[in-house]
């Protein structure tokens, strides 16, 4: 294949309880990166409104438009002070909390299939890449039951249906503002630290997607 490697970066807009979603500036910064290792990579970005209907409508649209080789998604976990690299999506939806359109799910599951679906072993590589920047990053097997988990499930469905070869979801914490610190004295992660970790994960995702594409092309030629 002669066309460039395509990676889609996604974040979320504001939602009840989070009028400012830090995934938006993070995705904007990452999409503007210019590095020699990304010379063959076309970066696209998309911000999802925090509604189930928007994910169901916009995810297929943006995937059809961009046709990404890899999908790197970010969401906010306001109560977690560290980076969470999700390894799976659960077949679960909260019926308690409405989305940004004040819509509540009418059922507790997303689909009538398995209890969970995994992103794949590449999430461990992303975790390592993030940790090497010095940020506090940890693996997670529980993406919650809100829009982040819902998008993760839909993304994995698309991977399995022949869409992007790789997908990953990263939960980020609330960020430090003007030197603010947590009550216990530990400083919050700054946007700059988050961008450094995001860049490392993006570079690793590019390497993995490039390898996956080459393996696919070799298989086609056999």
CSV table of C-alpha atoms in Angstrom, one decimal:
chain,number,residue,atom,x,y,z
A,1,UNK,CA,0.0,0.0,0.0
A,2,UNK,CA,1.4,3.4,-1.0
A,3,UNK,CA,-1.0,5.6,0.9
A,4,UNK,CA,-0.1,7.1,4.3
A,5,UNK,CA,-0.8,5.4,7.6
A,6,UNK,CA,-3.9,6.9,9.1
A,7,UNK,CA,-4.5,7.4,12.8
A,8,UNK,CA,-7.7,8.8,14.2
A,9,UNK,CA,-7.5,10.6,17.6
A,10,UNK,CA,-10.8,11.2,19.5
A,11,UNK,CA,-11.9,12.9,22.6
A,12,UNK,CA,-15.2,14.0,24.2
A,13,UNK,CA,-16.9,17.3,24.8
A,14,UNK,CA,-18.3,18.6,28.1
A,15,UNK,CA,-20.9,16.5,30.1
A,16,UNK,CA,-22.8,16.9,33.3
A,17,UNK,CA,-20.3,17.5,36.1
A,18,UNK,CA,-17.5,18.3,33.7
A,19,UNK,CA,-18.0,21.6,31.9
A,20,UNK,CA,-14.4,21.5,30.6
A,21,UNK,CA,-13.2,18.2,29.1
A,22,UNK,CA,-9.4,18.1,29.0
A,23,UNK,CA,-9.4,15.5,26.2
A,24,UNK,CA,-10.2,18.3,23.8
A,25,UNK,CA,-7.0,20.3,24.1
A,26,UNK,CA,-5.0,17.0,24.4
A,27,UNK,CA,-6.4,15.7,21.1
A,28,UNK,CA,-5.8,19.1,19.5
A,29,UNK,CA,-2.2,19.2,20.5
A,30,UNK,CA,-1.5,15.6,19.4
A,31,UNK,CA,-3.1,16.1,16.0
A,32,UNK,CA,-0.7,19.0,15.4
A,33,UNK,CA,2.4,17.0,16.2
A,34,UNK,CA,5.1,17.1,13.5
A,35,UNK,CA,7.8,14.5,14.0
A,36,UNK,CA,10.1,12.6,11.6
A,37,UNK,CA,8.7,9.4,12.8
A,38,UNK,CA,5.2,10.6,11.8
A,39,UNK,CA,6.1,11.7,8.3
A,40,UNK,CA,4.2,8.8,6.8
A,41,UNK,CA,1.3,9.3,9.2
A,42,UNK,CA,-1.9,11.2,8.5
A,43,UNK,CA,-3.4,12.3,11.8
A,44,UNK,CA,-7.2,13.1,12.1
A,45,UNK,CA,-9.2,14.1,15.1
A,46,UNK,CA,-12.8,14.0,16.2
A,47,UNK,CA,-14.6,15.2,19.4
A,48,UNK,CA,-17.7,13.3,20.3
A,49,UNK,CA,-20.6,14.9,22.1
A,50,UNK,CA,-21.2,12.9,25.2
A,51,UNK,CA,-24.4,11.2,24.1
A,52,UNK,CA,-25.1,7.6,23.1
A,53,UNK,CA,-26.9,8.7,19.9
A,54,UNK,CA,-23.9,10.8,18.8
A,55,UNK,CA,-21.5,7.9,19.3
A,56,UNK,CA,-23.8,5.5,17.3
A,57,UNK,CA,-24.2,8.1,14.5
A,58,UNK,CA,-20.8,9.7,14.3
A,59,UNK,CA,-18.4,6.8,14.9
A,60,UNK,CA,-19.4,5.0,11.7
A,61,UNK,CA,-19.4,8.3,9.8
A,62,UNK,CA,-15.9,9.3,10.9
A,63,UNK,CA,-14.5,5.8,10.4
A,64,UNK,CA,-15.9,5.7,6.8
A,65,UNK,CA,-14.5,9.2,6.1
A,66,UNK,CA,-11.0,8.7,7.6
A,67,UNK,CA,-10.6,4.9,7.1
A,68,UNK,CA,-8.0,4.8,9.9
A,69,UNK,CA,-5.5,2.1,10.4
A,70,UNK,CA,-5.6,2.8,14.2
A,71,UNK,CA,-8.0,4.5,16.6
A,72,UNK,CA,-6.6,6.2,19.7
A,73,UNK,CA,-9.4,7.4,22.0
A,74,UNK,CA,-9.3,9.6,25.1
A,75,UNK,CA,-11.8,10.1,27.9
A,76,UNK,CA,-12.0,11.8,31.2
A,77,UNK,CA,-12.0,9.9,34.5
A,78,UNK,CA,-12.3,12.8,36.9
A,79,UNK,CA,-12.0,10.7,40.1
A,80,UNK,CA,-8.8,9.0,39.0
A,81,UNK,CA,-5.5,10.9,39.6
A,82,UNK,CA,-3.5,8.9,37.1
A,83,UNK,CA,-3.6,7.7,33.5
A,84,UNK,CA,-5.6,4.6,32.8
A,85,UNK,CA,-4.9,2.4,29.8
A,86,UNK,CA,-8.0,0.4,29.3
A,87,UNK,CA,-7.6,-3.3,28.2
A,88,UNK,CA,-11.2,-4.0,27.5
A,89,UNK,CA,-14.8,-2.8,27.2
A,90,UNK,CA,-17.6,-4.2,29.4
A,91,UNK,CA,-21.0,-5.1,28.1
A,92,UNK,CA,-22.5,-2.6,30.6
A,93,UNK,CA,-24.3,0.7,30.5
A,94,UNK,CA,-25.4,2.8,33.5
A,95,UNK,CA,-29.1,3.4,33.9
A,96,UNK,CA,-28.4,6.0,36.6
A,97,UNK,CA,-26.6,8.8,34.9
A,98,UNK,CA,-28.0,10.6,31.9
A,99,UNK,CA,-25.8,11.6,29.0
A,100,UNK,CA,-25.3,15.3,27.9
A,101,UNK,CA,-28.6,15.1,26.1
A,102,UNK,CA,-30.3,14.1,29.4
A,103,UNK,CA,-30.9,10.6,27.9
A,104,UNK,CA,-30.7,7.5,30.1
A,105,UNK,CA,-30.1,4.1,28.8
A,106,UNK,CA,-33.1,1.8,29.0
A,107,UNK,CA,-31.0,-1.3,29.4
A,108,UNK,CA,-28.0,-2.4,31.4
A,109,UNK,CA,-26.1,-4.0,28.5
A,110,UNK,CA,-24.8,-2.8,25.1
A,111,UNK,CA,-25.3,-6.0,23.2
A,112,UNK,CA,-26.5,-9.5,23.8
A,113,UNK,CA,-23.1,-11.1,23.6
A,114,UNK,CA,-20.0,-11.6,25.8
A,115,UNK,CA,-19.6,-9.9,29.1
A,116,UNK,CA,-16.5,-8.0,27.8
A,117,UNK,CA,-14.4,-7.5,24.7
A,118,UNK,CA,-10.6,-6.9,24.8
A,119,UNK,CA,-8.6,-4.3,22.8
A,120,UNK,CA,-5.7,-6.7,22.5
A,121,UNK,CA,-2.1,-7.2,23.8
A,122,UNK,CA,-1.0,-3.9,22.3
A,123,UNK,CA,-2.4,-2.0,25.2
A,124,UNK,CA,0.6,-3.2,27.3
A,125,UNK,CA,2.9,-1.6,24.8
A,126,UNK,CA,1.0,1.7,25.1
A,127,UNK,CA,1.2,1.5,28.9
A,128,UNK,CA,5.0,1.0,28.8
A,129,UNK,CA,5.4,3.9,26.3
A,130,UNK,CA,3.4,6.2,28.6
A,131,UNK,CA,5.4,5.1,31.7
A,132,UNK,CA,8.7,5.8,30.1
A,133,UNK,CA,7.8,9.5,30.0
A,134,UNK,CA,7.6,9.5,33.8
A,135,UNK,CA,3.8,9.8,34.1
A,136,UNK,CA,1.8,7.7,36.5
A,137,UNK,CA,0.1,5.3,34.2
A,138,UNK,CA,-1.7,2.1,35.1
A,139,UNK,CA,-3.6,-0.7,33.4
A,140,UNK,CA,-7.3,-0.9,33.8
A,141,UNK,CA,-9.9,-3.6,33.2
A,142,UNK,CA,-12.9,-1.5,34.0
A,143,UNK,CA,-13.7,1.5,31.7
A,144,UNK,CA,-16.9,2.2,33.7
A,145,UNK,CA,-20.4,2.0,32.3
A,146,UNK,CA,-20.8,5.5,30.8
A,147,UNK,CA,-19.9,6.9,27.4
A,148,UNK,CA,-16.1,6.0,27.5
A,149,UNK,CA,-17.0,2.3,27.9
A,150,UNK,CA,-19.7,2.6,25.3
A,151,UNK,CA,-17.4,4.1,22.7
A,152,UNK,CA,-14.8,1.5,23.6
A,153,UNK,CA,-17.3,-1.3,22.9
A,154,UNK,CA,-18.4,0.2,19.6
A,155,UNK,CA,-14.8,0.7,18.5
A,156,UNK,CA,-13.9,-2.9,19.3
A,157,UNK,CA,-16.9,-4.0,17.3
A,158,UNK,CA,-15.6,-2.1,14.3
A,159,UNK,CA,-12.1,-3.5,14.7
A,160,UNK,CA,-13.6,-7.0,14.6
A,161,UNK,CA,-15.8,-6.1,11.6
A,162,UNK,CA,-12.8,-5.2,9.5
A,163,UNK,CA,-12.4,-1.5,10.4
A,164,UNK,CA,-9.3,-0.1,12.1
A,165,UNK,CA,-6.7,-2.8,12.8
A,166,UNK,CA,-6.0,-1.4,16.2
A,167,UNK,CA,-8.0,0.6,18.8
A,168,UNK,CA,-7.2,1.8,22.3
A,169,UNK,CA,-8.9,3.9,25.0
A,170,UNK,CA,-7.0,6.0,27.5
A,171,UNK,CA,-8.7,7.6,30.5
A,172,UNK,CA,-7.0,10.8,31.7
A,173,UNK,CA,-7.5,12.6,35.0
A,174,UNK,CA,-8.4,16.2,35.7
A,175,UNK,CA,-5.4,18.4,35.0
A,176,UNK,CA,-3.6,20.9,37.1
A,177,UNK,CA,-4.7,24.5,36.7
A,178,UNK,CA,-2.2,27.4,37.4
A,179,UNK,CA,-0.1,25.3,39.8
A,180,UNK,CA,-3.1,24.0,41.7
A,181,UNK,CA,-2.5,20.9,43.8
A,182,UNK,CA,-4.6,18.2,45.3
A,183,UNK,CA,-5.7,18.4,48.8
A,184,UNK,CA,-3.3,15.7,49.9
A,185,UNK,CA,-0.4,17.7,48.4
A,186,UNK,CA,0.3,15.6,45.3
A,187,UNK,CA,0.4,17.8,42.2
A,188,UNK,CA,-2.0,17.0,39.4
A,189,UNK,CA,-0.8,15.9,36.1
A,190,UNK,CA,-0.2,18.9,33.8
A,191,UNK,CA,-1.3,19.2,30.2
A,192,UNK,CA,2.3,19.3,29.1
A,193,UNK,CA,3.0,16.0,30.9
A,194,UNK,CA,-0.1,14.5,29.4
A,195,UNK,CA,0.9,15.6,25.9
A,196,UNK,CA,4.3,14.0,26.4
A,197,UNK,CA,2.7,10.7,27.4
A,198,UNK,CA,0.1,11.0,24.6
A,199,UNK,CA,2.9,11.6,22.1
A,200,UNK,CA,4.7,8.5,23.3
A,201,UNK,CA,1.6,6.4,23.0
A,202,UNK,CA,0.8,7.8,19.6
A,203,UNK,CA,4.3,7.0,18.3
A,204,UNK,CA,3.9,3.4,19.7
A,205,UNK,CA,0.5,3.1,18.1
A,206,UNK,CA,2.0,4.2,14.8
A,207,UNK,CA,4.7,1.6,15.0
A,208,UNK,CA,2.1,-1.1,15.8
A,209,UNK,CA,-0.2,0.0,13.1
A,210,UNK,CA,2.6,0.1,10.6
A,211,UNK,CA,3.6,-3.4,11.5
A,212,UNK,CA,0.0,-4.7,11.3
A,213,UNK,CA,-0.4,-3.1,7.9
A,214,UNK,CA,2.8,-4.7,6.6
A,215,UNK,CA,1.8,-8.1,7.9
A,216,UNK,CA,-1.6,-7.7,6.2
A,217,UNK,CA,0.0,-6.7,2.9
A,218,UNK,CA,2.4,-9.6,3.0
A,219,UNK,CA,-0.5,-12.0,3.6
A,220,UNK,CA,-2.4,-10.5,0.7
A,221,UNK,CA,0.7,-11.1,-1.6
A,222,UNK,CA,1.1,-14.7,-0.6
